[in-house]
PDB file of C-alpha atoms in Angstrom:
ATOM      1  CA  PHE S 266     -56.072  57.736  -1.404  1.00 48.00           C
ATOM      2  CA  PRO S 267     -54.881  56.776  -4.890  1.00 52.00           C
ATOM      3  CA  GLN S 268     -51.104  56.556  -5.137  1.00 54.00           C
ATOM      4  CA  ALA S 269     -50.913  59.220  -7.858  1.00 54.00           C
ATOM      5  CA  PHE S 270     -52.857  61.639  -5.650  1.00 52.00           C
ATOM      6  CA  GLN S 271     -50.495  61.008  -2.728  1.00 50.00           C
ATOM      7  CA  ARG S 272     -47.456  61.618  -4.935  1.00 50.00           C
ATOM      8  CA  ARG S 273     -48.947  64.896  -6.124  1.00 51.00           C
ATOM      9  CA  GLN S 274     -49.658  65.949  -2.548  1.00 52.00           C
ATOM     10  CA  ARG S 275     -46.094  65.190  -1.405  1.00 61.00           C
ATOM     11  CA  MET S 276     -44.782  67.621  -4.000  1.00 88.00           C
ATOM     12  CA  LEU S 277     -46.468  70.572  -2.314  1.00 95.00           C
ATOM     13  CA  VAL S 278     -44.754  72.486   0.469  1.00 95.00           C
ATOM     14  CA  SER S 279     -46.031  75.227   2.742  1.00 96.00           C
ATOM     15  CA  LEU S 280     -46.124  78.706   1.255  1.00 96.00           C
ATOM     16  CA  LYS S 281     -45.195  79.999   4.711  1.00 95.00           C
ATOM     17  CA  GLN S 282     -41.562  79.010   4.158  1.00 95.00           C
ATOM     18  CA  GLU S 283     -41.164  81.771   1.571  1.00 96.00           C
ATOM     19  CA  GLU S 284     -41.210  85.540   1.922  1.00 97.00           C
ATOM     20  CA  LEU S 285     -44.012  87.132  -0.112  1.00 98.00           C
ATOM     21  CA  VAL S 286     -44.252  90.719  -1.246  1.00 98.00           C
ATOM     22  CA  LEU S 287     -47.319  92.328  -2.792  1.00 98.00           C
ATOM     23  CA  ALA S 288     -46.249  95.004  -5.268  1.00 98.00           C
ATOM     24  CA  SER S 289     -49.131  97.245  -4.300  1.00 96.00           C
ATOM     25  CA  GLU S 290     -50.271  99.360  -1.400  1.00 92.00           C
ATOM     26  CA  ALA S 291     -53.947  98.902  -2.314  1.00 91.00           C
ATOM     27  CA  SER S 292     -55.714  97.653   0.807  1.00 92.00           C
ATOM     28  CA  TRP S 293     -58.272  95.657  -1.210  1.00 91.00           C
ATOM     29  CA  ARG S 294     -55.556  93.586  -2.881  1.00 95.00           C
ATOM     30  CA  SER S 295     -53.878  92.945   0.457  1.00 97.00           C
ATOM     31  CA  ASP S 296     -57.253  91.907   1.885  1.00 96.00           C
ATOM     32  CA  ILE S 297     -57.578  89.208  -0.783  1.00 96.00           C
ATOM     33  CA  LEU S 298     -54.229  87.713   0.221  1.00 98.00           C
ATOM     34  CA  ASN S 299     -55.236  87.874   3.883  1.00 97.00           C
ATOM     35  CA  GLN S 300     -58.471  86.021   3.097  1.00 96.00           C
ATOM     36  CA  LEU S 301     -56.379  83.291   1.466  1.00 97.00           C
ATOM     37  CA  GLY S 302     -54.135  83.052   4.528  1.00 97.00           C
ATOM     38  CA  ILE S 303     -51.107  84.329   2.595  1.00 97.00           C
ATOM     39  CA  VAL S 304     -48.720  86.153   4.894  1.00 97.00           C
ATOM     40  CA  HIS S 305     -47.142  89.054   3.018  1.00 97.00           C
ATOM     41  CA  ARG S 306     -45.890  92.596   3.176  1.00 97.00           C
ATOM     42  CA  CYS S 307     -46.908  95.408   0.865  1.00 98.00           C
ATOM     43  CA  LEU S 308     -44.531  97.548  -1.146  1.00 97.00           C
ATOM     44  CA  ALA S 309     -45.474 100.140  -3.751  1.00 96.00           C
ATOM     45  CA  HIS S 310     -44.294  99.226  -7.232  1.00 97.00           C
ATOM     46  CA  LYS S 311     -42.000 101.618  -9.107  1.00 96.00           C
ATOM     47  CA  TYR S 312     -43.326 101.033 -12.600  1.00 96.00           C
ATOM     48  CA  ASN S 313     -44.414 104.110 -14.525  1.00 94.00           C
ATOM     49  CA  GLU S 314     -47.629 102.699 -15.946  1.00 90.00           C
ATOM     50  CA  PRO S 315     -48.169 103.617 -19.594  1.00 91.00           C
ATOM     51  CA  ARG S 316     -51.490 104.311 -21.244  1.00 91.00           C
ATOM     52  CA  TYR S 317     -52.932 101.729 -23.588  1.00 92.00           C
ATOM     53  CA  SER S 318     -52.151 102.752 -27.166  1.00 90.00           C
ATOM     54  CA  GLY S 319     -53.423  99.847 -29.242  1.00 88.00           C
ATOM     55  CA  GLY S 320     -52.987  96.129 -29.803  1.00 90.00           C
ATOM     56  CA  SER S 321     -54.236  93.404 -27.485  1.00 93.00           C
ATOM     57  CA  LEU S 322     -55.688  94.882 -24.305  1.00 94.00           C
ATOM     58  CA  ILE S 323     -55.233  91.531 -22.556  1.00 96.00           C
ATOM     59  CA  ASP S 324     -51.517  91.471 -23.413  1.00 97.00           C
ATOM     60  CA  PHE S 325     -51.203  95.070 -22.233  1.00 96.00           C
ATOM     61  CA  VAL S 326     -52.764  94.308 -18.845  1.00 96.00           C
ATOM     62  CA  LYS S 327     -50.636  91.162 -18.406  1.00 97.00           C
ATOM     63  CA  GLN S 328     -47.422  92.999 -19.282  1.00 97.00           C
ATOM     64  CA  THR S 329     -48.246  95.858 -16.925  1.00 97.00           C
ATOM     65  CA  ALA S 330     -48.823  93.420 -14.067  1.00 97.00           C
ATOM     66  CA  LEU S 331     -45.480  91.728 -14.758  1.00 98.00           C
ATOM     67  CA  GLU S 332     -43.570  95.005 -14.993  1.00 97.00           C
ATOM     68  CA  LYS S 333     -44.974  96.091 -11.635  1.00 97.00           C
ATOM     69  CA  ALA S 334     -43.443  92.984 -10.056  1.00 97.00           C
ATOM     70  CA  ARG S 335     -40.144  93.429 -11.888  1.00 97.00           C
ATOM     71  CA  SER S 336     -39.865  97.030 -10.696  1.00 97.00           C
ATOM     72  CA  ILE S 337     -39.240  95.944  -7.099  1.00 97.00           C
ATOM     73  CA  GLN S 338     -37.359  92.683  -7.700  1.00 96.00           C
ATOM     74  CA  SER S 339     -33.861  94.087  -7.238  1.00 94.00           C
ATOM     75  CA  GLU S 340     -34.468  94.837  -3.552  1.00 94.00           C
ATOM     76  CA  ASN S 341     -36.543  91.682  -2.975  1.00 96.00           C
ATOM     77  CA  GLN S 342     -34.482  89.023  -4.738  1.00 94.00           C
ATOM     78  CA  SER S 343     -35.302  86.245  -2.272  1.00 95.00           C
ATOM     79  CA  ALA S 344     -39.049  86.910  -2.188  1.00 97.00           C
ATOM     80  CA  ILE S 345     -42.008  85.737  -4.222  1.00 98.00           C
ATOM     81  CA  ILE S 346     -43.447  88.939  -5.684  1.00 98.00           C
ATOM     82  CA  ILE S 347     -47.143  89.212  -6.497  1.00 98.00           C
ATOM     83  CA  SER S 348     -48.645  92.006  -8.564  1.00 98.00           C
ATOM     84  CA  ALA S 349     -51.839  92.730 -10.459  1.00 97.00           C
ATOM     85  CA  ASP S 350     -53.296  95.103 -12.996  1.00 96.00           C
ATOM     86  CA  GLN S 351     -56.834  95.841 -14.037  1.00 94.00           C
ATOM     87  CA  LEU S 352     -58.507  97.805 -16.810  1.00 94.00           C
ATOM     88  CA  ILE S 353     -62.093  98.384 -17.831  1.00 94.00           C
ATOM     89  CA  CYS S 354     -63.365  98.915 -21.355  1.00 95.00           C
ATOM     90  CA  LEU S 355     -66.686  99.971 -22.800  1.00 96.00           C
ATOM     91  CA  ASP S 356     -66.750  99.397 -26.538  1.00 91.00           C
ATOM     92  CA  SER S 357     -63.428 100.954 -27.638  1.00 87.00           C
ATOM     93  CA  GLU S 358     -62.933 103.246 -24.621  1.00 93.00           C
ATOM     94  CA  VAL S 359     -60.534 102.205 -21.851  1.00 95.00           C
ATOM     95  CA  PHE S 360     -61.178 103.386 -18.297  1.00 93.00           C
ATOM     96  CA  TYR S 361     -58.332 104.066 -15.862  1.00 89.00           C
ATOM     97  CA  LYS S 362     -58.331 105.361 -12.298  1.00 89.00           C
ATOM     98  CA  SER S 363     -60.338 108.567 -12.410  1.00 91.00           C
ATOM     99  CA  GLY S 364     -58.280 110.415  -9.794  1.00 92.00           C
ATOM    100  CA  THR S 365     -60.950 112.956  -8.836  1.00 96.00           C
ATOM    101  CA  ARG S 366     -64.585 113.057  -7.735  1.00 96.00           C
ATOM    102  CA  GLU S 367     -65.643 114.844 -10.898  1.00 96.00           C
ATOM    103  CA  LYS S 368     -63.969 112.353 -13.222  1.00 96.00           C
ATOM    104  CA  ALA S 369     -65.334 109.432 -11.183  1.00 96.00           C
ATOM    105  CA  ILE S 370     -68.873 110.737 -11.721  1.00 97.00           C
ATOM    106  CA  GLU S 371     -68.117 111.191 -15.418  1.00 96.00           C
ATOM    107  CA  GLN S 372     -66.890 107.590 -15.751  1.00 96.00           C
ATOM    108  CA  LEU S 373     -69.956 106.192 -14.007  1.00 97.00           C
ATOM    109  CA  GLN S 374     -72.231 108.285 -16.216  1.00 97.00           C
ATOM    110  CA  LYS S 375     -70.669 106.607 -19.249  1.00 97.00           C
ATOM    111  CA  LEU S 376     -71.022 103.125 -17.727  1.00 97.00           C
ATOM    112  CA  ASN S 377     -74.579 103.815 -16.536  1.00 97.00           C
ATOM    113  CA  GLY S 378     -77.016 101.221 -17.897  1.00 97.00           C
ATOM    114  CA  GLN S 379     -74.302  99.668 -20.069  1.00 97.00           C
ATOM    115  CA  THR S 380     -72.475  96.334 -20.102  1.00 97.00           C
ATOM    116  CA  HIS S 381     -68.700  96.704 -19.876  1.00 97.00           C
ATOM    117  CA  GLN S 382     -65.730  94.353 -19.746  1.00 97.00           C
ATOM    118  CA  LEU S 383     -63.130  94.142 -17.000  1.00 96.00           C
ATOM    119  CA  ILE S 384     -59.728  92.516 -17.476  1.00 96.00           C
ATOM    120  CA  CYS S 385     -57.575  91.681 -14.472  1.00 97.00           C
ATOM    121  CA  ALA S 386     -54.158  90.014 -14.540  1.00 98.00           C
ATOM    122  CA  VAL S 387     -52.038  88.604 -11.741  1.00 98.00           C
ATOM    123  CA  ALA S 388     -48.279  88.171 -12.070  1.00 98.00           C
ATOM    124  CA  VAL S 389     -46.014  86.102  -9.841  1.00 98.00           C
ATOM    125  CA  LEU S 390     -42.255  86.512  -9.961  1.00 97.00           C
ATOM    126  CA  PHE S 391     -39.687  84.420  -8.088  1.00 96.00           C
ATOM    127  CA  LYS S 392     -36.002  84.664  -9.001  1.00 92.00           C
ATOM    128  CA  GLN S 393     -35.813  83.597 -12.656  1.00 92.00           C
ATOM    129  CA  LYS S 394     -39.389  82.307 -12.836  1.00 95.00           C
ATOM    130  CA  ASN S 395     -42.501  84.256 -13.692  1.00 97.00           C
ATOM    131  CA  SER S 396     -46.089  83.480 -14.555  1.00 98.00           C
ATOM    132  CA  VAL S 397     -48.929  85.779 -15.595  1.00 98.00           C
ATOM    133  CA  GLN S 398     -52.591  84.819 -15.887  1.00 98.00           C
ATOM    134  CA  TYR S 399     -55.729  86.846 -16.447  1.00 98.00           C
ATOM    135  CA  GLU S 400     -59.479  86.659 -16.155  1.00 97.00           C
ATOM    136  CA  SER S 401     -62.208  88.728 -17.791  1.00 96.00           C
ATOM    137  CA  ALA S 402     -65.534  89.768 -16.316  1.00 97.00           C
ATOM    138  CA  SER S 403     -68.694  91.230 -17.803  1.00 97.00           C
ATOM    139  CA  LEU S 404     -70.715  93.681 -15.726  1.00 97.00           C
ATOM    140  CA  LYS S 405     -74.040  95.333 -16.533  1.00 97.00           C
ATOM    141  CA  MET S 406     -74.644  98.491 -14.551  1.00 97.00           C
ATOM    142  CA  ARG S 407     -78.112  99.429 -13.388  1.00 97.00           C
ATOM    143  CA  GLN S 408     -79.781 102.501 -14.858  1.00 97.00           C
ATOM    144  CA  LEU S 409     -78.938 104.926 -12.059  1.00 97.00           C
ATOM    145  CA  THR S 410     -80.069 108.482 -11.471  1.00 97.00           C
ATOM    146  CA  GLU S 411     -77.594 111.345 -11.300  1.00 96.00           C
ATOM    147  CA  THR S 412     -78.235 111.653  -7.569  1.00 97.00           C
ATOM    148  CA  GLU S 413     -77.532 107.942  -7.037  1.00 97.00           C
ATOM    149  CA  ILE S 414     -74.230 108.212  -8.878  1.00 97.00           C
ATOM    150  CA  GLN S 415     -73.153 111.273  -6.905  1.00 97.00           C
ATOM    151  CA  ASN S 416     -74.192 109.729  -3.589  1.00 97.00           C
ATOM    152  CA  TYR S 417     -72.293 106.548  -4.420  1.00 97.00           C
ATOM    153  CA  VAL S 418     -69.102 108.429  -5.305  1.00 97.00           C
ATOM    154  CA  ASP S 419     -69.306 110.502  -2.118  1.00 97.00           C
ATOM    155  CA  GLN S 420     -69.749 107.405   0.060  1.00 96.00           C
ATOM    156  CA  ASP S 421     -67.244 105.019  -1.551  1.00 95.00           C
ATOM    157  CA  GLN S 422     -64.707 107.580  -2.856  1.00 95.00           C
ATOM    158  CA  PRO S 423     -63.706 105.220  -5.695  1.00 94.00           C
ATOM    159  CA  TRP S 424     -61.441 107.521  -7.702  1.00 92.00           C
ATOM    160  CA  ASP S 425     -58.427 105.277  -7.014  1.00 89.00           C
ATOM    161  CA  CYS S 426     -60.082 102.375  -8.865  1.00 89.00           C
ATOM    162  CA  ALA S 427     -60.364 101.693 -12.586  1.00 88.00           C
ATOM    163  CA  GLY S 428     -63.920 102.457 -13.635  1.00 92.00           C
ATOM    164  CA  SER S 429     -64.579 104.356 -10.382  1.00 94.00           C
ATOM    165  CA  TYR S 430     -66.338 101.636  -8.403  1.00 94.00           C
ATOM    166  CA  LYS S 431     -65.405  99.364  -5.518  1.00 92.00           C
ATOM    167  CA  ASN S 432     -67.155  96.039  -5.929  1.00 87.00           C
ATOM    168  CA  GLU S 433     -65.939  94.872  -2.515  1.00 87.00           C
ATOM    169  CA  SER S 434     -68.099  97.503  -0.817  1.00 89.00           C
ATOM    170  CA  LEU S 435     -71.067  99.676  -1.815  1.00 94.00           C
ATOM    171  CA  GLY S 436     -70.103  99.440  -5.487  1.00 93.00           C
ATOM    172  CA  SER S 437     -71.550  95.920  -5.664  1.00 92.00           C
ATOM    173  CA  SER S 438     -75.035  97.478  -5.612  1.00 95.00           C
ATOM    174  CA  LEU S 439     -74.384  99.311  -8.893  1.00 97.00           C
ATOM    175  CA  PHE S 440     -74.757  96.171 -11.022  1.00 96.00           C
ATOM    176  CA  GLU S 441     -77.754  94.106 -12.032  1.00 96.00           C
ATOM    177  CA  GLU S 442     -75.718  91.403 -13.789  1.00 95.00           C
ATOM    178  CA  VAL S 443     -72.166  90.168 -13.200  1.00 95.00           C
ATOM    179  CA  SER S 444     -70.501  87.323 -15.082  1.00 96.00           C
ATOM    180  CA  VAL S 445     -67.147  86.192 -13.660  1.00 95.00           C
ATOM    181  CA  LYS S 446     -65.553  82.946 -12.468  1.00 94.00           C
ATOM    182  CA  ASP S 447     -63.851  84.442  -9.416  1.00 94.00           C
ATOM    183  CA  PRO S 448     -65.330  87.542  -7.695  1.00 92.00           C
ATOM    184  CA  THR S 449     -61.865  88.629  -6.521  1.00 95.00           C
ATOM    185  CA  THR S 450     -61.110  89.397 -10.166  1.00 95.00           C
ATOM    186  CA  ILE S 451     -63.437  92.391  -9.957  1.00 94.00           C
ATOM    187  CA  VAL S 452     -61.891  93.512  -6.680  1.00 92.00           C
ATOM    188  CA  GLY S 453     -58.465  93.658  -8.308  1.00 92.00           C
ATOM    189  CA  LEU S 454     -56.506  90.415  -7.856  1.00 96.00           C
ATOM    190  CA  PRO S 455     -57.764  87.038  -9.142  1.00 97.00           C
ATOM    191  CA  GLY S 456     -57.144  84.915  -6.075  1.00 97.00           C
ATOM    192  CA  ASN S 457     -57.980  81.605  -7.719  1.00 96.00           C
ATOM    193  CA  LEU S 458     -55.498  82.200 -10.541  1.00 97.00           C
ATOM    194  CA  LEU S 459     -52.864  83.213  -8.000  1.00 98.00           C
ATOM    195  CA  LEU S 460     -53.334  79.942  -6.113  1.00 97.00           C
ATOM    196  CA  ASN S 461     -53.134  78.016  -9.388  1.00 97.00           C
ATOM    197  CA  ILE S 462     -49.728  79.557 -10.129  1.00 97.00           C
ATOM    198  CA  LEU S 463     -48.410  78.937  -6.637  1.00 97.00           C
ATOM    199  CA  ARG S 464     -49.558  75.313  -6.679  1.00 96.00           C
ATOM    200  CA  GLU S 465     -47.948  74.782 -10.072  1.00 95.00           C
ATOM    201  CA  TRP S 466     -44.729  75.958  -8.446  1.00 96.00           C
ATOM    202  CA  GLY S 467     -45.202  73.512  -5.567  1.00 96.00           C
ATOM    203  CA  TYR S 468     -46.640  75.799  -2.872  1.00 97.00           C
ATOM    204  CA  SER S 469     -49.851  75.424  -0.884  1.00 96.00           C
ATOM    205  CA  ASN S 470     -51.492  78.093   1.237  1.00 96.00           C
ATOM    206  CA  LEU S 471     -53.199  75.293   3.187  1.00 96.00           C
ATOM    207  CA  LEU S 472     -50.009  73.716   4.563  1.00 95.00           C
TER     208      LEU S 472
END
């Protein structure tokens, strides 16, 4: 191996030597970390998430992700804290978690046959260090019938997800076109960006 490559490799240490906390109780975000072999525990964040009120939507999503991590730092001062935030927008309308079956159906009716944008940010916080990165995705929903939308909502129960779909399960069949670098972005935590941050800080999930 080239000497420079060997020097770079020697700088990395095993991520297993650190305690990691995911500032979320969402099972799909935890599943992404498990797929990456990242041992962690889950803890609900304490941040009272505001509604978007203007300005850069990307900056809003990034700041929300960071504040989620900060909200649990005081009781996890020795841990690496990971958090994420995700929003969906169609033209000028922002979609949040619908919360109910009826509102989930309403959101999907608006997205039906349309191309919308998804923004997902991941934040990593460790003592005095923090890093936040984001990725955007473009998704074109199929032209679905009312019955298809209702059946989907009843099967996947996606009212705890922004946009009211779960791409990691049946929701993947709602779309005819998806443009994204990392599919985990759509699920709710960009795993590739997370690994980039951790490696920049000297940690490898493969050691």
